[in-house]
Coordinates of C-alpha atoms in Angstrom, one line a residue:
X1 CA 88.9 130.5 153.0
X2 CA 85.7 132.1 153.8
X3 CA 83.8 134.0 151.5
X4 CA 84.0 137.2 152.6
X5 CA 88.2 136.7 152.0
X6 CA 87.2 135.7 148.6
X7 CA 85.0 138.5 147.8
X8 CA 88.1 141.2 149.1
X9 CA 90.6 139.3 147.0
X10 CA 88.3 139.9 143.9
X11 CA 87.8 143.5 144.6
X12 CA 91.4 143.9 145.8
X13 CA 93.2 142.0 143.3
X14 CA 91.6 140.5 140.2
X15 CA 89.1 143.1 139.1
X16 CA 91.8 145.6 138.8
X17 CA 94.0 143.3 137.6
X18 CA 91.4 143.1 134.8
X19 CA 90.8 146.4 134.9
X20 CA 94.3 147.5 133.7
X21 CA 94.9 144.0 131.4
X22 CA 91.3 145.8 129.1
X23 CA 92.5 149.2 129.8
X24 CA 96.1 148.1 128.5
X25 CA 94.2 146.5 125.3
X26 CA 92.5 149.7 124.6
X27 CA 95.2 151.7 124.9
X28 CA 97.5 149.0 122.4
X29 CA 94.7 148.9 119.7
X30 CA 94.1 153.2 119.5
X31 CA 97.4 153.5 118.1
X32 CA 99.9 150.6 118.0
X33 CA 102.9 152.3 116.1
X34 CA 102.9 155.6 118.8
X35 CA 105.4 154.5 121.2
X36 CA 103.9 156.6 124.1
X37 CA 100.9 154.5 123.7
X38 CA 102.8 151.2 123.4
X39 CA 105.1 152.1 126.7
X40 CA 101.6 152.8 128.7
X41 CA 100.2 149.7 127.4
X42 CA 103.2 147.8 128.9
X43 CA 102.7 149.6 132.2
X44 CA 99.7 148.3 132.6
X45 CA 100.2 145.3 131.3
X46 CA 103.0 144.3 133.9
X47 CA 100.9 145.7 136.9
X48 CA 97.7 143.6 136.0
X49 CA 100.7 140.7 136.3
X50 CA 101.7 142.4 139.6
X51 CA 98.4 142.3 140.9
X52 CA 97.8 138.5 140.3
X53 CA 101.2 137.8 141.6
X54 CA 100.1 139.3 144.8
X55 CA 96.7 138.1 144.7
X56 CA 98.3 134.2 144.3
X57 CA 100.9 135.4 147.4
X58 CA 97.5 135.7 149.4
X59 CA 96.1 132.5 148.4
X60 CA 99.3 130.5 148.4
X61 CA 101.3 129.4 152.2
X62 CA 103.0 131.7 153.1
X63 CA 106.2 130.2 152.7
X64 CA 106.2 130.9 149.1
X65 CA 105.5 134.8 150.1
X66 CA 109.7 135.9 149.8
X67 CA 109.7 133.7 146.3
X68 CA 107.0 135.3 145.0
X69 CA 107.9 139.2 146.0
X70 CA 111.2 138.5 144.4
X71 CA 109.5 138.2 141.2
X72 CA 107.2 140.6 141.6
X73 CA 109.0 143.8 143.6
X74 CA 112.3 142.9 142.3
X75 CA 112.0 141.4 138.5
X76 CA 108.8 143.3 137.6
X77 CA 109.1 146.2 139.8
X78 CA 112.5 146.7 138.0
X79 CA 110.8 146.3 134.7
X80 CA 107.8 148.6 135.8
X81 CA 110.8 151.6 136.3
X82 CA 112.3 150.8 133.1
X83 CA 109.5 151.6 130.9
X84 CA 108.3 154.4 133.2
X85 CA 112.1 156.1 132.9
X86 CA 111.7 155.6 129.3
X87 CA 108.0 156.8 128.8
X88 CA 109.4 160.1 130.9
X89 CA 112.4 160.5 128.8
X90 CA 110.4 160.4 125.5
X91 CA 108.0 162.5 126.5
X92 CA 110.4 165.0 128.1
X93 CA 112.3 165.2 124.5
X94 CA 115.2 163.9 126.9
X95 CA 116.1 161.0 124.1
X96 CA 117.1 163.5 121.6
X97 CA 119.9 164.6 124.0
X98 CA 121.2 160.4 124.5
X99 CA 123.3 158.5 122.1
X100 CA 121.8 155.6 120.1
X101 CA 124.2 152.9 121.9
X102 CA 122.5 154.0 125.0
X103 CA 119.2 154.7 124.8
X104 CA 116.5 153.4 125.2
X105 CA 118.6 150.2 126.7
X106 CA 120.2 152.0 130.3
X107 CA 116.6 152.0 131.2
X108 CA 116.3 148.1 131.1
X109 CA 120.3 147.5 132.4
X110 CA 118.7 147.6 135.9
X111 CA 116.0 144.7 135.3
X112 CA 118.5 142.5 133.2
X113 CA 121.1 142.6 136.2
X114 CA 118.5 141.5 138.8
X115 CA 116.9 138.7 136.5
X116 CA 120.5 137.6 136.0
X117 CA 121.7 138.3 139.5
X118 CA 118.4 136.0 140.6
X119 CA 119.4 133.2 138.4
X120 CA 122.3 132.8 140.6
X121 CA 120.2 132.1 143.1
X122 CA 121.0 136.0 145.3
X123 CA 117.9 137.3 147.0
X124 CA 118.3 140.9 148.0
X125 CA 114.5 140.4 149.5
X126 CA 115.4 137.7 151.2
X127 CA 116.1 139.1 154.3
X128 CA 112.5 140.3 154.9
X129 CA 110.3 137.8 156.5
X130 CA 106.5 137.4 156.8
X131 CA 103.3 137.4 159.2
X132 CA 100.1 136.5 158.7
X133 CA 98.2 139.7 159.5
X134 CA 94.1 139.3 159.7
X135 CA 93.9 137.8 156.2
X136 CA 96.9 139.1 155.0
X137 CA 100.4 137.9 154.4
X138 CA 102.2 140.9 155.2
X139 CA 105.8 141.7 155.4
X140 CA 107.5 142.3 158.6
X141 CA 108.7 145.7 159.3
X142 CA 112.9 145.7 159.0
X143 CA 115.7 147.9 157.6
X144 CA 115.3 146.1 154.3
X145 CA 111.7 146.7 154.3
X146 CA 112.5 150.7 154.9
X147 CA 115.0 150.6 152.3
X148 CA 112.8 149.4 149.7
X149 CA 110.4 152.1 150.1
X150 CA 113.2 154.5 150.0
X151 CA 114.6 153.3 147.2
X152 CA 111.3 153.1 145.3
X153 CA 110.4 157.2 146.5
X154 CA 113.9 158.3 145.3
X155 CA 113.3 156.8 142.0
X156 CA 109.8 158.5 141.9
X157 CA 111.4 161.8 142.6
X158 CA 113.9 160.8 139.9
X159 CA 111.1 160.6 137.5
X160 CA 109.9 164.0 139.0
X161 CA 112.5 166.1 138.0
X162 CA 112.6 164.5 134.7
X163 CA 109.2 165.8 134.0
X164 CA 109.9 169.0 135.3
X165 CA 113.2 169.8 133.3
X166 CA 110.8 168.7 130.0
X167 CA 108.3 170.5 130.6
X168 CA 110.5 174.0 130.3
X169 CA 112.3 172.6 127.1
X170 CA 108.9 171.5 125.4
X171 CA 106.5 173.6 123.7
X172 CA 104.2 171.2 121.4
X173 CA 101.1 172.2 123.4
X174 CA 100.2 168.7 123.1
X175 CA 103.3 167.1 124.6
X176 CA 103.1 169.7 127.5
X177 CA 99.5 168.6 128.5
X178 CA 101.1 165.2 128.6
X179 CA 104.0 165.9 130.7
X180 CA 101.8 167.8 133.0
X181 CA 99.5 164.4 133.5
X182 CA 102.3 162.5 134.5
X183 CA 103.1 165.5 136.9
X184 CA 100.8 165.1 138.5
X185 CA 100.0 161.1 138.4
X186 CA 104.1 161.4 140.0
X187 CA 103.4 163.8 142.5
X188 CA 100.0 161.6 143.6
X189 CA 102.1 158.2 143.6
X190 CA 104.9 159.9 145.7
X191 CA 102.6 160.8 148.4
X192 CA 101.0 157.1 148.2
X193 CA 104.5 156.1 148.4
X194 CA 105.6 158.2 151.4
X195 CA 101.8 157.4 153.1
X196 CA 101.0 154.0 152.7
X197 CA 104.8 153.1 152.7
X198 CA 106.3 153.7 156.2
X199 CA 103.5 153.4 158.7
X200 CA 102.1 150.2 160.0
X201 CA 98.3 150.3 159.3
X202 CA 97.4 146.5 160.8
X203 CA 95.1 144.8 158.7
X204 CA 93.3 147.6 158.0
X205 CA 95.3 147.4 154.7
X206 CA 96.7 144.6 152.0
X207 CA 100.2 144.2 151.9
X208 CA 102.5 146.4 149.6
X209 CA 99.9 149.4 149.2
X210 CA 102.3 150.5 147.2
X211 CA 101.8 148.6 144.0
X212 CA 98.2 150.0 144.3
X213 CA 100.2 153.1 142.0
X214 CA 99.3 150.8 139.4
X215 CA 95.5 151.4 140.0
X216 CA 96.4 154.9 140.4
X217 CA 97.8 155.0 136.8
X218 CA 94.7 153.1 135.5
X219 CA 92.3 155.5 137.1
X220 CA 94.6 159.0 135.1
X221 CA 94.5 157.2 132.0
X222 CA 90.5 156.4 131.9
X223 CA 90.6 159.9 133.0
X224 CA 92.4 161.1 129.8
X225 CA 90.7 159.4 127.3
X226 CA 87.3 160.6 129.0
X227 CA 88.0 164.2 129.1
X228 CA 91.7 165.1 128.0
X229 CA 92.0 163.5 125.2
X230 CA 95.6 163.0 125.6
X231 CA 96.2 159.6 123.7
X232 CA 92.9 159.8 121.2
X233 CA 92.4 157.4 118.5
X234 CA 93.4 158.0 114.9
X235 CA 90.0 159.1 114.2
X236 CA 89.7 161.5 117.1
X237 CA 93.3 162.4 116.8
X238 CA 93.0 163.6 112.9
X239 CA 89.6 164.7 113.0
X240 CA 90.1 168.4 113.2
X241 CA 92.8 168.2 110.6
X242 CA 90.9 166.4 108.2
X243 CA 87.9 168.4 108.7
X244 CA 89.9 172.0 108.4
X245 CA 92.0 170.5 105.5
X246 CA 92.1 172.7 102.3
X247 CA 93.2 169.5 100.5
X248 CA 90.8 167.3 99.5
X249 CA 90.9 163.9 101.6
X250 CA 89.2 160.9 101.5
X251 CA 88.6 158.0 103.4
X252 CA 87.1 154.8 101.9
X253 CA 87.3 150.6 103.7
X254 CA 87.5 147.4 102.1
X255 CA 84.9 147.1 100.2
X256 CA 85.4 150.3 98.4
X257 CA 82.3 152.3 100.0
X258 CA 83.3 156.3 101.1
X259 CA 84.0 156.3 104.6
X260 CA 84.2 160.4 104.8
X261 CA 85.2 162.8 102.7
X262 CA 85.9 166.2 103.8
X263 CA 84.3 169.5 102.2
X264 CA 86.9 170.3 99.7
X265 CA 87.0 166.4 98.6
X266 CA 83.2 166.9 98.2
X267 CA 83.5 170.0 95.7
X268 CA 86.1 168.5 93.9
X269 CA 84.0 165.3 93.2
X270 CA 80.9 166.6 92.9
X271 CA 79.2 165.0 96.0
X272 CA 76.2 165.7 97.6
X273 CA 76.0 163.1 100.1
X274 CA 78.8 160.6 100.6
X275 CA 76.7 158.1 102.4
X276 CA 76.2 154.9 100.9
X277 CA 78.4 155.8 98.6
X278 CA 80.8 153.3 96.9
X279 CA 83.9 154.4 94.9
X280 CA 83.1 152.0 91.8
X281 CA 79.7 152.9 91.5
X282 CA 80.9 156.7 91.9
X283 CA 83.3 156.0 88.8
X284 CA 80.3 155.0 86.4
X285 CA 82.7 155.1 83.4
X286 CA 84.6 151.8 82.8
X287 CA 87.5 153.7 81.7
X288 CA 87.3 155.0 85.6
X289 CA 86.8 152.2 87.1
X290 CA 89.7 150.7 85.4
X291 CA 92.0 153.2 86.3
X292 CA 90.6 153.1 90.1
X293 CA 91.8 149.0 89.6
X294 CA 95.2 150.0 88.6
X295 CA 95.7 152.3 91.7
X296 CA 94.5 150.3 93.9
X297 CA 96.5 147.6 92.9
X298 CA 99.6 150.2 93.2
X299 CA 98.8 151.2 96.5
X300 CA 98.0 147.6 98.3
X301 CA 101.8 146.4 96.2
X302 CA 103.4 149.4 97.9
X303 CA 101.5 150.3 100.6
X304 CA 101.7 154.1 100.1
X305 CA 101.9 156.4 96.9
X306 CA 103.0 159.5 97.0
X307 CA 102.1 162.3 94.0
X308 CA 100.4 159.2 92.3
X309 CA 99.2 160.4 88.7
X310 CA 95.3 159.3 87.5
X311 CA 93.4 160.4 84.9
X312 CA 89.7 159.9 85.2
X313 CA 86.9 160.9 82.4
X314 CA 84.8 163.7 83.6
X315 CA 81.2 162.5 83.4
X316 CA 79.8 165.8 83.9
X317 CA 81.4 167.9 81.7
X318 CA 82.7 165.4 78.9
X319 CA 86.5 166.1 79.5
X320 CA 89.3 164.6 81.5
X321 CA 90.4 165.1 84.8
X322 CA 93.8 164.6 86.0
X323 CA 94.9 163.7 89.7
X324 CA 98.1 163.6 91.9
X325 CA 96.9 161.5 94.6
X326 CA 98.7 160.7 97.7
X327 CA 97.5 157.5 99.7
X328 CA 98.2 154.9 102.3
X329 CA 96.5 151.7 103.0
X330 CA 96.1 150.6 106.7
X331 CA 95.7 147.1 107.1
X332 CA 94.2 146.0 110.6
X333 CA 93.7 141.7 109.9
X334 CA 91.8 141.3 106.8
X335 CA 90.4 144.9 106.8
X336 CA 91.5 147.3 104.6
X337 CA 91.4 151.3 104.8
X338 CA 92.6 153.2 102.2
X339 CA 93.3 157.2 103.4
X340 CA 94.0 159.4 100.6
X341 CA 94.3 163.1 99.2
X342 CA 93.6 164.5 96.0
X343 CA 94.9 167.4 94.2
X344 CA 93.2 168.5 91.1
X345 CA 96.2 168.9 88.5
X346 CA 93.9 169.1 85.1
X347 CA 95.1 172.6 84.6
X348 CA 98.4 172.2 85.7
X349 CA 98.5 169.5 82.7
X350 CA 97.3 171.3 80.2
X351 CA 99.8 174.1 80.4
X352 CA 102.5 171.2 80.7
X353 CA 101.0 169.8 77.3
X354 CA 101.5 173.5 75.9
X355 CA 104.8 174.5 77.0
X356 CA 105.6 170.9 75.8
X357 CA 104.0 171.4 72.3
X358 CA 105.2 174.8 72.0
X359 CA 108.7 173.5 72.7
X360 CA 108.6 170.9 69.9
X361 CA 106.3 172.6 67.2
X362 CA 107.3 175.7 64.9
X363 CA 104.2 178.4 66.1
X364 CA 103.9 179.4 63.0
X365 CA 102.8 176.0 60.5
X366 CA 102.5 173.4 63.5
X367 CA 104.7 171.4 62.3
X368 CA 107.5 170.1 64.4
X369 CA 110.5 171.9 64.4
X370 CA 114.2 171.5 63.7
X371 CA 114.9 170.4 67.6
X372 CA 112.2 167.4 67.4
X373 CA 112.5 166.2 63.9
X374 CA 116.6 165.8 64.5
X375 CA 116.2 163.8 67.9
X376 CA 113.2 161.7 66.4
X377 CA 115.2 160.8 62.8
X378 CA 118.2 159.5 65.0
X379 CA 115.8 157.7 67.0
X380 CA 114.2 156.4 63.6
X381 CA 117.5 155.9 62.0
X382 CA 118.8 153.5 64.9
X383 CA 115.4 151.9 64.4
X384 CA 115.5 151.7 60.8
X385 CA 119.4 149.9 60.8
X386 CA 118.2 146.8 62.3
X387 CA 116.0 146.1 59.5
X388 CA 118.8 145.5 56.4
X389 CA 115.7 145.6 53.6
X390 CA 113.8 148.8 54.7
X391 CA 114.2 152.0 52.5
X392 CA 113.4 155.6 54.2
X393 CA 114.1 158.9 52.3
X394 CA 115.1 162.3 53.6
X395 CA 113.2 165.4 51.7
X396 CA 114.7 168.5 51.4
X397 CA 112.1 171.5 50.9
X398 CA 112.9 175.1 49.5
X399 CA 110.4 177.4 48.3
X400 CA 111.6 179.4 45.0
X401 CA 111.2 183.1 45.0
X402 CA 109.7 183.7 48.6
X403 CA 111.1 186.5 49.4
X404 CA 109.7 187.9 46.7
X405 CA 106.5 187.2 47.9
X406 CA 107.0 188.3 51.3
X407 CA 108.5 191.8 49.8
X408 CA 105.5 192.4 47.0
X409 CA 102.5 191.2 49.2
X410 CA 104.0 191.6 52.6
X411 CA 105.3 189.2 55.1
X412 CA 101.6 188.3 56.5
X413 CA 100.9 186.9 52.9
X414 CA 104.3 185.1 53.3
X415 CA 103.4 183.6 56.8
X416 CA 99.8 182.7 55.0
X417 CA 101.8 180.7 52.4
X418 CA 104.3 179.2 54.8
X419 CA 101.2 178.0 56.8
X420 CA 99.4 176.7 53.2
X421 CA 102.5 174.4 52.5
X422 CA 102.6 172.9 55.1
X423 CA 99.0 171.8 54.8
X424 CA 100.0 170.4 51.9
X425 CA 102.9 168.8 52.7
X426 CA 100.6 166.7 56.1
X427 CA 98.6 165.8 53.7
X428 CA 101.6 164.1 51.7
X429 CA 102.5 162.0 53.8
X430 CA 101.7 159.0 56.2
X431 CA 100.8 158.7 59.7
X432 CA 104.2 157.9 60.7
X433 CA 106.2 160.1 58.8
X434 CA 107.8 163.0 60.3
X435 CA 107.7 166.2 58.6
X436 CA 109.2 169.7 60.0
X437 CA 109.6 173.3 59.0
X438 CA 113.6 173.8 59.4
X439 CA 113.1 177.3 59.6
X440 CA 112.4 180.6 56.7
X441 CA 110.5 178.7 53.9
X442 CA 112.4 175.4 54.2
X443 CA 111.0 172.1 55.4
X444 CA 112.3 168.7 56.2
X445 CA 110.4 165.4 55.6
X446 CA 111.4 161.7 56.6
X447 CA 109.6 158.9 55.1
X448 CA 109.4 155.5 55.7
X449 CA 108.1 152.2 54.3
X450 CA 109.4 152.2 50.8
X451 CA 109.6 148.8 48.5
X452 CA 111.7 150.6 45.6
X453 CA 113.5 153.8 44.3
X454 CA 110.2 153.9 41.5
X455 CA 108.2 154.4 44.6
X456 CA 109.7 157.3 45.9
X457 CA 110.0 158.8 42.2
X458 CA 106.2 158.4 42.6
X459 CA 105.7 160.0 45.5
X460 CA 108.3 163.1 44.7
X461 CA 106.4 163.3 41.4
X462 CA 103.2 163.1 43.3
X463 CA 104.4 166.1 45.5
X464 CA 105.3 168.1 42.8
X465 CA 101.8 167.6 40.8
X466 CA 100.4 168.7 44.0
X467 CA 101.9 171.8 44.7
X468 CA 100.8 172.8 41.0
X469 CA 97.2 171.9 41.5
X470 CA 97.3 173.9 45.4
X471 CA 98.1 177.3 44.4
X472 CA 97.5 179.6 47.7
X473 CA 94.6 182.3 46.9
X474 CA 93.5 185.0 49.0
X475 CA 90.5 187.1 47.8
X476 CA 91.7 188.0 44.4
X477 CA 95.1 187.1 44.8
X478 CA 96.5 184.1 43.5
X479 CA 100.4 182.7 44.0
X480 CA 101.6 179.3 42.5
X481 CA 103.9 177.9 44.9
X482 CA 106.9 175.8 43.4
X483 CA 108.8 174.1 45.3
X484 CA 112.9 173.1 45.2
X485 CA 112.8 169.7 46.0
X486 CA 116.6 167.5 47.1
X487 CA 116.1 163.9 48.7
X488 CA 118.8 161.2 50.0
X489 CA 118.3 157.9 50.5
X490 CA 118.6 155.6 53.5
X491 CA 121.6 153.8 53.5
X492 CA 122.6 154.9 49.9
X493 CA 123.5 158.1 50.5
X494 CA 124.4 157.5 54.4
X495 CA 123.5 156.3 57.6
X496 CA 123.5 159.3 59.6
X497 CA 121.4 162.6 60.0
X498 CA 124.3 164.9 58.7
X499 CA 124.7 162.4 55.9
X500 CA 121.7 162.4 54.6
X501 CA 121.4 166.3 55.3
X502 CA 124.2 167.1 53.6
X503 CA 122.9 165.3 50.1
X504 CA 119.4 166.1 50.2
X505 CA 120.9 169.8 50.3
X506 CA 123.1 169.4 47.3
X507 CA 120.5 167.5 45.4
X508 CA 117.9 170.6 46.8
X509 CA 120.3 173.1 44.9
X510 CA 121.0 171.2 41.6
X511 CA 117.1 170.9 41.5
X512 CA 116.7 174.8 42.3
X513 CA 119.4 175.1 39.3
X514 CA 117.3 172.5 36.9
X515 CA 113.9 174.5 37.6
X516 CA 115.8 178.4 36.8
X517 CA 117.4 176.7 33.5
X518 CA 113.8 175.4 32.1
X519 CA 112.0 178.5 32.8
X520 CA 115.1 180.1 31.2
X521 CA 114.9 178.0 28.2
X522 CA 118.3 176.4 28.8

């Protein structure tokens, strides 16, 4: 073999063979998961093989020439179709119209049958025979040779009119330009097909100039990514929405240091200039840093969060912000990209915290109301039963002769009072006590951590001694508040809320009676 031959195999066969195998790579590792990208990858994957098939056809005797081309025209050529049909049919939006039992699977029926029918040893090449042709092995001109090209331009019409009929149903702008690429890549491959396929051209050109479509392909998809842009990266293909995003978004590797951040993420963080920018040393606070731990911990368990809640100290202005951050962590090895967006939710808290408060407090005195203190007691009274020695105490409160306050000094006087026992009563009580204004001028208390009855005689004698000493004043006016006290005991008097209601009430009432008999001198 001289070295001229060698130098026109290279340029013939390997280096585009190479050529597609990179381009094939490239095209894989832009965006792996997009199944346009992984059905053009496999294109040109199986015409690089095509191309060293042929160039070993060259090299090899020529008796191995009807072996080899039934691999290569009838296994991968069959193969080649397959993905082609179903690269067409997915772009087209055809696949939405094709039951899941069929598709994508009638595209590959025709390979499977002629890798099976060729294991039984049927060669429907066979019948074409070769000459050696200058330096070339070339096929001899038959019927079967003619039938082949035929065959192979019908099925590029085929693909044609596929094209065509999706590119009236489609209007993503995007998917059009597409469809219109592989127009046109079909329309050059037919000619090649029609030009290159029936005359006899000598040795004035290799063998099968068909399979050269492969290079054709090659050269349309170097020419999208160059100026069409029609299978970008995932940078290039989210740029402009990341960059015209009203959300705030985010983009940060591995090691933690702030990839990009788009405007709005910049305003919401505070940031000048993102670069060199880590997200740890950004925190400053260890309470932020330990709560950037914990989501990132989250998000590499799950691989994506979705309206994840974080609260992070605001170092500027000495408060707290709260997040809803959705995010997703791309793994690619042992690199790690984290993409997120950040919504600032602070005030959307607080007015949760409000309603919340409001929906659990009397307005009036702060104090809880009648709704909380009766779901928190049974909670505390289920509590409380599993412990057979502990004492608690339910305290009934009535204030004697309000209304005759509210109707001799007015009801703003009355609310001023209302407001002044319950300071009182707070400051009666522990930590973990629960204390409530029922509604009117009565209040509920239920206390905990009692040794003996003496104790809580203490305490109620206590209370009493209290509301002496705390008479409500306001300018020149002075009221002595006295209070109607009933209490029940837990699990004396009952073991339930009602119970324990019930006998605090009566008790309440006999005291009310006691007090009106002593100032009457009964």
């Amino acid at each position: 073999m001289s070295i001229s031959q060698i130098c026109i195999y290279i340029a013939v066969y390997i280096l585009p063979a190479f050529f597609m195998f990179g381009l094939a790579c490239v095209v894989i590792s832009q965006h792996a998961k997009r199944l346009e990208n992984r059905l053009i990858a496999t294109i040109l994957f199986i015409y690089s093989f095509v191309f060293m098939g042929e160039l070993f056809r060259q090299i090899l005797p020529i008796s191995y020439s009807s072996a080899i081309v039934e691999i290569m025209l009838g296994s991968l050529g069959a193969l080649i179709v397959g993905v082609a049909f179903h690269l067409y049919v997915y772009v087209a939006d055809l696949h939405k119209y094709m039951k899941k039992i069929v598709y994508p699977f009638v595209f590959y029926f025709p390979f499977i049958c002629i890798v099976i029918v060729q294991l039984f040893g049927f060669n429907f090449l066979s019948s074409i025979t070769y000459s050696l042709v200058g330096i070339w092995h070339k096929p001899v001109v038959n019927g079967t040779y003619y039938f082949t090209v035929l065959i192979a331009i019908l099925l590029n019409v085929l693909l044609l009119f596929i094209l065509a009929i999706g590119n009236r149903k489609v209007f993503d702008r995007k998917r059009k330009k597409l469809l219109r690429f592989l127009m046109l890549y079909s329309t050059v491959t037919l000619v090649t097909k029609i030009v290159f396929g029936y005359p006899n051209f000598g040795d004035s050109f290799p063998p099968y100039p068909i399979i050269f479509e492969g290079l054709i392909f090659s050269v349309f998809i170097s020419f999208s990514y160059l100026h069409n842009e029609l299978l970008p990266n995932i940078t290039k293909r989210y740029q402009t929405l990341f960059d015209i995003s009203p959300i705030s978004m985010m983009i940060v590797n591995g090691n933690l240091d702030i990839v990009e951040v788009n405007n709005p993420g910049m305003v919401l963080l505070g940031i000048e200039d993102s670069s060199d920018l880590n997200l740890m040393t950004f925190a400053q606070t260890k309470y932020n840093k330990n709560q950037l731990h914990k989501f990132l911990y989250d998000i590499e368990r799950e691989g994506i969060v979705q309206d994840y809640s974080i609260t992070l100290e605001n170092i500027f202005n000495d408060g707290i912000l709260h997040f809803s951050v959705s995010a997703k962590m791309v793994a690619t090895g042992e690199e790690k990209t984290y993409y997120a967006m950040l919504r600032d939710v602070s005030s959307e808290v607080e007015k949760e915290k409000i309603i919340l408060h409001m929906a659990y407090h009397d307005v009036l005195t702060d104090l809880h109301n009648r709704a909380y203190f009766v779901t928190q007691l049974r909670k505390r009274l289920v509590e409380t039963s599993k412990n057979p020695t502990s004492q608690a105490v339910l305290v009934l409160i009535d204030l004697n002769d309000f209304k005759s306050i509210n109707d001799s000094f007015g009801h703003h006087i009355g609310d001023q009072v209302l407001q002044h026992t319950a300071s009182i009563l707070k400051q009666s009580v522990n930590a973990n006590d629960l204390v409530a204004r029922l509604g009117g001028d009565e209040f509920v208390l239920f206390l905990q951590d009692f040794n003996s009855e003496e104790e809580i005689n203490e305490w109620l004698e206590h209370l009493r001694f209290t509301f002496e000493k705390s008479s409500f004043s306001y300018n020149d006016l002075e009221i002595n508040i006295e209070p109607s006290i009933g209490i029940s005991n837990y699990p004396k008097h009952g073991t339930t809320f009602e119970d324990l209601f019930n006998q605090a009430d009566m008790n309440m009432y006999v005291d009310k009676e006691n007090l009106k008999s002593v100032k009457l001198g009964v």
